[in-house]
Short mmCIF file of C-alpha atoms in Angstrom, two decimals:
data_model
loop_
_atom_site.label_atom_id
_atom_site.label_comp_id
_atom_site.label_asym_id
_atom_site.label_seq_id
_atom_site.Cartn_x
_atom_site.Cartn_y
_atom_site.Cartn_z
CA UNK A 1271 2.19 79.08 125.26
CA UNK A 1272 3.65 75.94 127.31
CA UNK A 1273 1.47 73.52 128.86
CA UNK A 1274 1.59 74.97 132.21
CA UNK A 1275 0.72 78.25 130.93
CA UNK A 1276 -2.25 76.54 128.96
CA UNK A 1277 -3.54 74.93 132.45
CA UNK A 1278 -3.26 78.54 134.23
CA UNK A 1279 -5.24 80.05 131.52
CA UNK A 1280 -7.80 77.36 131.87
CA UNK A 1281 -8.23 77.80 135.42
CA UNK A 1282 -8.27 81.32 135.06
CA UNK A 1283 -11.12 81.12 132.48
CA UNK A 1284 -12.92 78.76 134.74
CA UNK A 1285 -12.90 80.71 137.94
CA UNK A 1286 -14.03 83.64 135.74
CA UNK A 1287 -17.04 81.51 134.45
CA UNK A 1288 -17.89 80.26 137.74
CA UNK A 1289 -17.95 83.71 139.46
CA UNK A 1290 -20.19 84.79 136.74
CA UNK A 1291 -22.58 81.80 137.34
CA UNK A 1292 -22.37 82.76 141.07
CA UNK A 1293 -23.22 86.21 140.39
CA UNK A 1294 -26.21 85.00 138.13
CA UNK A 1295 -27.50 82.68 141.05
CA UNK A 1296 -27.51 85.21 143.56
CA UNK A 1297 -29.74 87.54 141.10
CA UNK A 1298 -31.77 84.01 140.57
CA UNK A 1299 -32.15 83.57 144.22
CA UNK A 1300 -34.56 86.79 144.11
CA UNK A 1301 -36.21 85.57 141.15
CA UNK A 1302 -36.78 82.04 142.37
CA UNK A 1303 -39.95 82.57 143.71
CA UNK A 1304 -41.66 83.77 140.61
CA UNK A 1305 -39.86 80.88 138.88
CA UNK A 1306 -41.51 78.40 140.92
CA UNK A 1307 -44.83 79.79 140.54
CA UNK A 1308 -44.42 79.58 136.68
CA UNK A 1309 -42.89 76.00 137.04
CA UNK A 1310 -45.89 74.82 138.62
CA UNK A 1311 -48.43 76.01 135.71
CA UNK A 1312 -48.21 72.43 133.98
CA UNK A 1313 -49.35 70.85 137.65
CA UNK A 1314 -52.10 73.53 137.66
CA UNK A 1315 -53.11 72.80 134.20
CA UNK A 1316 -53.71 69.01 135.13
CA UNK A 1317 -55.59 70.03 138.08
CA UNK A 1318 -57.88 71.86 135.83
CA UNK A 1319 -58.33 68.99 133.62
CA UNK A 1320 -59.68 66.79 136.38
CA UNK A 1321 -56.37 65.29 137.17
CA UNK A 1322 -55.17 64.66 140.67
CA UNK A 1323 -51.73 66.14 140.91
CA UNK A 1324 -49.65 68.29 143.22
CA UNK A 1325 -46.10 69.00 144.22
CA UNK A 1326 -44.86 67.36 147.35
CA UNK A 1327 -42.25 68.60 149.65
CA UNK A 1328 -41.38 65.32 151.58
CA UNK A 1329 -38.38 66.48 153.65
CA UNK A 1330 -37.83 69.17 155.94
CA UNK A 1331 -34.99 70.86 153.65
CA UNK A 1332 -36.96 69.93 150.40
CA UNK A 1333 -38.03 73.56 149.98
CA UNK A 1334 -34.75 74.90 150.55
CA UNK A 1335 -33.07 72.41 148.16
CA UNK A 1336 -35.58 73.49 145.30
CA UNK A 1337 -34.81 77.26 146.06
CA UNK A 1338 -31.20 76.77 145.62
CA UNK A 1339 -31.53 74.63 142.57
CA UNK A 1340 -33.77 76.97 141.03
CA UNK A 1341 -31.23 79.79 141.65
CA UNK A 1342 -28.18 77.91 140.18
CA UNK A 1343 -30.14 77.14 137.13
CA UNK A 1344 -31.29 80.59 136.55
CA UNK A 1345 -27.65 81.74 137.33
CA UNK A 1346 -26.43 79.45 134.34
CA UNK A 1347 -28.94 80.92 132.08
CA UNK A 1348 -28.54 84.65 133.13
CA UNK A 1349 -24.59 84.36 132.80
CA UNK A 1350 -24.67 82.46 129.56
CA UNK A 1351 -23.04 85.27 127.72
CA UNK A 1352 -20.16 85.60 130.21
CA UNK A 1353 -19.12 81.99 130.44
CA UNK A 1354 -19.72 81.66 126.66
CA UNK A 1355 -17.23 84.46 126.38
CA UNK A 1356 -14.82 82.77 128.69
CA UNK A 1357 -14.85 79.53 126.48
CA UNK A 1358 -13.97 81.68 123.41
CA UNK A 1359 -11.50 83.74 125.03
CA UNK A 1360 -9.61 80.69 126.28
CA UNK A 1361 -9.36 79.52 122.50
CA UNK A 1362 -8.82 83.20 121.28
CA UNK A 1363 -4.94 83.50 121.90
CA UNK A 1364 -4.36 80.57 119.38
CA UNK A 1365 -6.30 82.18 116.47
CA UNK A 1366 -5.33 84.71 113.82
CA UNK A 1367 -6.35 88.15 113.75
CA UNK A 1368 -9.03 87.32 110.97
CA UNK A 1369 -10.35 84.45 113.01
CA UNK A 1370 -10.41 86.77 116.38
CA UNK A 1371 -13.14 89.07 114.61
CA UNK A 1372 -15.54 86.34 114.89
CA UNK A 1373 -15.64 86.22 118.49
CA UNK A 1374 -18.68 88.68 118.75
CA UNK A 1375 -20.49 86.86 116.19
CA UNK A 1376 -20.06 83.64 117.62
CA UNK A 1377 -20.86 84.94 121.29
CA UNK A 1378 -23.94 86.91 119.77
CA UNK A 1379 -25.38 84.02 117.74
CA UNK A 1380 -24.73 81.44 120.82
CA UNK A 1381 -26.78 83.26 123.31
CA UNK A 1382 -29.86 83.47 121.38
CA UNK A 1383 -29.35 79.87 120.45
CA UNK A 1384 -29.15 79.10 124.07
CA UNK A 1385 -32.04 81.03 125.10
CA UNK A 1386 -34.07 79.54 121.98
CA UNK A 1387 -33.35 76.11 123.18
CA UNK A 1388 -34.48 77.15 126.80
CA UNK A 1389 -37.74 78.57 125.44
CA UNK A 1390 -38.50 75.70 123.15
CA UNK A 1391 -38.06 73.47 126.02
CA UNK A 1392 -40.24 75.44 128.38
CA UNK A 1393 -43.06 75.52 125.37
CA UNK A 1394 -42.85 71.50 125.16
CA UNK A 1395 -42.87 71.02 128.95
CA UNK A 1396 -46.50 71.34 129.77
CA UNK A 1397 -47.41 68.85 126.95
CA UNK A 1398 -44.60 66.50 128.31
CA UNK A 1399 -45.78 66.53 131.89
CA UNK A 1400 -49.39 65.97 130.43
CA UNK A 1401 -48.37 63.02 128.56
CA UNK A 1402 -46.24 61.43 131.46
CA UNK A 1403 -49.14 61.81 133.82
CA UNK A 1404 -52.08 60.69 131.69
CA UNK A 1405 -51.42 57.04 132.55
CA UNK A 1406 -52.68 57.47 136.25
CA UNK A 1407 -55.40 55.21 136.88
CA UNK A 1408 -58.70 57.24 137.35
CA UNK A 1409 -60.58 56.70 140.58
CA UNK A 1410 -60.45 58.37 143.95
CA UNK A 1411 -57.93 56.05 145.08
CA UNK A 1412 -55.31 57.13 142.83
CA UNK A 1413 -53.52 60.38 142.68
CA UNK A 1414 -50.18 62.05 141.49
CA UNK A 1415 -48.12 63.34 144.61
CA UNK A 1416 -44.98 64.54 142.66
CA UNK A 1417 -41.79 64.87 144.62
CA UNK A 1418 -40.87 68.54 144.23
CA UNK A 1419 -37.08 67.83 144.04
CA UNK A 1420 -37.55 65.23 141.50
CA UNK A 1421 -39.98 67.39 139.35
CA UNK A 1422 -37.44 70.32 139.56
CA UNK A 1423 -34.63 68.04 138.49
CA UNK A 1424 -36.60 66.88 135.71
CA UNK A 1425 -37.29 70.52 134.68
CA UNK A 1426 -33.80 71.63 134.95
CA UNK A 1427 -32.57 68.76 132.95
CA UNK A 1428 -35.24 69.00 130.20
CA UNK A 1429 -34.35 72.99 129.98
CA UNK A 1430 -30.63 72.83 129.87
CA UNK A 1431 -30.43 69.94 127.64
CA UNK A 1432 -32.56 71.67 124.95
CA UNK A 1433 -30.35 74.94 125.50
CA UNK A 1434 -27.07 73.05 124.93
CA UNK A 1435 -28.52 71.05 122.08
CA UNK A 1436 -29.30 74.08 119.97
CA UNK A 1437 -25.46 75.29 120.39
CA UNK A 1438 -24.33 72.24 118.42
CA UNK A 1439 -25.09 73.95 114.97
CA UNK A 1440 -22.83 77.01 116.19
CA UNK A 1441 -20.26 74.48 117.06
CA UNK A 1442 -20.28 73.23 113.43
CA UNK A 1443 -20.20 76.72 112.06
CA UNK A 1444 -17.23 77.66 114.11
CA UNK A 1445 -15.14 74.46 113.03
CA UNK A 1446 -15.73 75.49 109.48
CA UNK A 1447 -14.90 79.24 109.97
CA UNK A 1448 -11.71 77.95 111.65
CA UNK A 1449 -10.91 75.61 108.54
CA UNK A 1450 -11.04 72.31 110.62
CA UNK A 1451 -14.06 71.00 108.79
CA UNK A 1452 -15.51 71.65 105.37
CA UNK A 1453 -19.21 72.18 104.63
CA UNK A 1454 -19.22 69.42 102.28
CA UNK A 1455 -18.29 67.01 105.04
CA UNK A 1456 -21.06 67.97 107.15
CA UNK A 1457 -23.31 67.78 104.20
CA UNK A 1458 -22.45 64.23 103.27
CA UNK A 1459 -22.81 62.95 106.46
CA UNK A 1460 -26.34 64.13 107.17
CA UNK A 1461 -27.79 60.61 107.26
CA UNK A 1462 -25.53 59.65 110.10
CA UNK A 1463 -25.99 63.09 111.76
CA UNK A 1464 -29.86 62.67 111.88
CA UNK A 1465 -29.50 59.30 113.51
CA UNK A 1466 -26.94 60.43 115.85
CA UNK A 1467 -29.29 63.42 116.75
CA UNK A 1468 -32.20 61.23 117.53
CA UNK A 1469 -29.74 58.90 119.40
CA UNK A 1470 -28.41 61.64 121.59
CA UNK A 1471 -31.70 63.29 122.05
CA UNK A 1472 -33.22 59.73 123.37
CA UNK A 1473 -30.32 59.41 125.88
CA UNK A 1474 -30.60 63.01 126.85
CA UNK A 1475 -33.81 63.45 127.69
CA UNK A 1476 -34.87 62.63 131.39
CA UNK A 1477 -37.81 60.74 130.37
CA UNK A 1478 -38.33 57.52 128.18
CA UNK A 1479 -41.41 58.48 126.12
CA UNK A 1480 -40.79 59.22 122.28
CA UNK A 1481 -42.78 62.64 122.34
CA UNK A 1482 -40.08 64.41 124.33
CA UNK A 1483 -37.07 63.35 122.22
CA UNK A 1484 -38.64 63.79 118.96
CA UNK A 1485 -39.42 67.63 120.22
CA UNK A 1486 -35.90 68.11 120.90
CA UNK A 1487 -34.44 66.43 117.87
CA UNK A 1488 -36.39 68.04 115.09
CA UNK A 1489 -35.46 71.55 115.77
CA UNK A 1490 -31.87 70.34 116.38
CA UNK A 1491 -32.11 68.74 112.73
CA UNK A 1492 -33.37 71.90 111.37
CA UNK A 1493 -30.56 73.80 112.96
CA UNK A 1494 -28.17 71.26 111.68
CA UNK A 1495 -29.10 71.65 107.86
CA UNK A 1496 -28.91 75.59 108.28
CA UNK A 1497 -25.70 75.39 109.73
CA UNK A 1498 -24.73 73.09 106.82
CA UNK A 1499 -25.93 75.71 104.19
CA UNK A 1500 -23.89 78.35 106.33
CA UNK A 1501 -20.76 76.10 105.89
CA UNK A 1502 -21.16 75.57 102.55
CA UNK A 1503 -21.58 78.95 101.69
CA UNK A 1504 -18.54 79.98 103.60
CA UNK A 1505 -16.42 77.28 101.74
CA UNK A 1506 -17.71 78.78 98.58
CA UNK A 1507 -16.78 82.13 99.21
CA UNK A 1508 -13.43 80.95 100.61
CA UNK A 1509 -12.75 78.83 97.23
CA UNK A 1510 -13.63 81.69 95.21
CA UNK A 1511 -11.32 84.21 97.15
CA UNK A 1512 -8.40 81.66 96.75
CA UNK A 1513 -8.96 81.23 92.89
CA UNK A 1514 -8.72 84.89 92.61
CA UNK A 1515 -5.68 85.04 94.29
CA UNK A 1516 -4.13 82.40 92.33
CA UNK A 1517 -5.28 84.05 89.05
CA UNK A 1518 -3.66 87.30 90.18
CA UNK A 1519 -0.58 85.48 91.23
CA UNK A 1520 -0.33 83.82 87.73
CA UNK A 1521 -0.78 87.18 85.80
CA UNK A 1522 1.78 88.73 87.71
CA UNK A 1523 4.19 86.15 87.54
CA UNK A 1524 5.46 86.69 83.64
CA UNK A 1525 5.84 90.53 84.43
CA UNK A 1526 8.21 90.04 87.12
CA UNK A 1527 10.57 87.62 85.25
CA UNK A 1528 10.82 89.80 82.20
CA UNK A 1529 13.04 92.49 83.51
CA UNK A 1530 15.44 89.85 84.80
CA UNK A 1531 15.85 88.14 81.42
CA UNK A 1532 16.31 91.34 79.13
CA UNK A 1533 18.53 93.06 81.53
CA UNK A 1534 21.96 92.23 80.06
CA UNK A 1535 22.13 94.38 77.32
CA UNK A 1536 20.05 97.28 78.63
CA UNK A 1537 22.36 97.71 81.27
CA UNK A 1538 25.43 98.19 79.09
CA UNK A 1539 23.64 100.59 76.81
CA UNK A 1540 23.82 98.39 73.75
CA UNK A 1541 20.65 98.59 71.17
CA UNK A 1542 18.32 95.71 71.09
CA UNK A 1543 19.82 94.11 74.59
CA UNK A 1544 21.71 91.52 72.35
CA UNK A 1545 25.36 92.93 72.96
CA UNK A 1546 28.07 91.47 75.53
CA UNK A 1547 29.30 93.15 78.33
CA UNK A 1548 32.60 93.88 76.19
CA UNK A 1549 31.13 95.51 73.05
CA UNK A 1550 31.04 99.19 72.63
CA UNK A 1551 33.24 99.86 75.73
CA UNK A 1552 36.63 99.31 74.35
CA UNK A 1553 38.03 101.68 72.07
CA UNK A 1554 39.30 100.25 68.60
CA UNK A 1555 42.92 99.87 67.90
CA UNK A 1556 44.64 102.82 66.58
CA UNK A 1557 42.08 105.38 67.76
CA UNK A 1558 43.73 108.65 68.45
CA UNK A 1559 42.69 110.38 71.79
CA UNK A 1560 40.49 113.12 71.24
CA UNK A 1561 40.51 112.75 67.40
CA UNK A 1562 38.62 110.54 64.80
CA UNK A 1563 38.06 107.08 64.50
CA UNK A 1564 41.34 106.59 62.11
CA UNK A 1565 41.91 102.83 61.19
CA UNK A 1566 45.11 101.32 60.71
CA UNK A 1567 45.56 100.32 57.20
CA UNK A 1568 46.02 96.45 57.03
CA UNK A 1569 48.88 96.74 54.11
CA UNK A 1570 51.01 99.09 56.36
CA UNK A 1571 53.07 96.64 58.49
CA UNK A 1572 53.98 98.00 61.83
CA UNK A 1573 57.80 97.91 62.52
CA UNK A 1574 58.83 96.62 65.68
CA UNK A 1575 61.41 98.37 67.61
CA UNK A 1576 64.60 96.32 68.41
CA UNK A 1577 65.12 95.01 71.83
CA UNK A 1578 67.20 96.90 74.03
CA UNK A 1579 66.79 100.11 72.38
CA UNK A 1580 65.32 103.33 73.93
CA UNK A 1581 61.70 104.16 73.61
CA UNK A 1582 60.80 105.44 70.07
CA UNK A 1583 57.97 105.88 67.88
CA UNK A 1584 57.15 103.99 64.92
CA UNK A 1585 57.78 105.76 61.68
CA UNK A 1586 54.96 107.19 59.86
#
């Protein structure tokens, strides 16, 4: 495909993915009220513990803005199998037939990982909110009036970052299955990988507290080492298969060259295969056609006919 064809295909896949997210957002619009109730549970827990905290809609359009944001977030989560397939379908034409078989496997593994990251974030969300609000001074003059839009933005970033972070091991496995990076390479760089995961987790989390990015970094590190194990097993299986193919080709090599070396004599019918092309094919001198193999005596000279005379036969 040319560059313009690649760009058209990228535009096509992007539009299809966006349409899928839009359809999911429409479905999320009808589910947004229930989700908003669930999102307020961490605030209700704070109130149950005696801490004054409540969501505050400051502007006239804040309630609508919150509902739209929740719908879009739900659309992104609900349509995750669709837009993941579009990403893989864009790469799919450049793959071999064997590599295309992994499509269902990677998409099938990507969806549970993404949903698992979202679920992990949802489990950690109440403790994170409690940790961030427990520093409010005690007394009747201090209370937490949390901006509903800011709170929703925090929750969306928290949930989506966890979901995409859980997809990183799948990208590692995909690169190894495509032959781009070997599993040993991932294993050798595990120290740098752990440091990088902690740094990215610290930068990606919407809060500055250490507990949040540690809760995100530890599951990703565990998934990293699981992905490294899968990559190493894949490389080991591929190396064994390549070694078996080399042994088969080495075993078949001498048998293929044998007929070519011994074919000079066998084709001419000479026993032993050692004769030349002319041996056994030319009749010996003096052999009578249709008769026996009479040989000319070496002591009997053959008299030549004089030149210029007619044709004759030699005297017996």
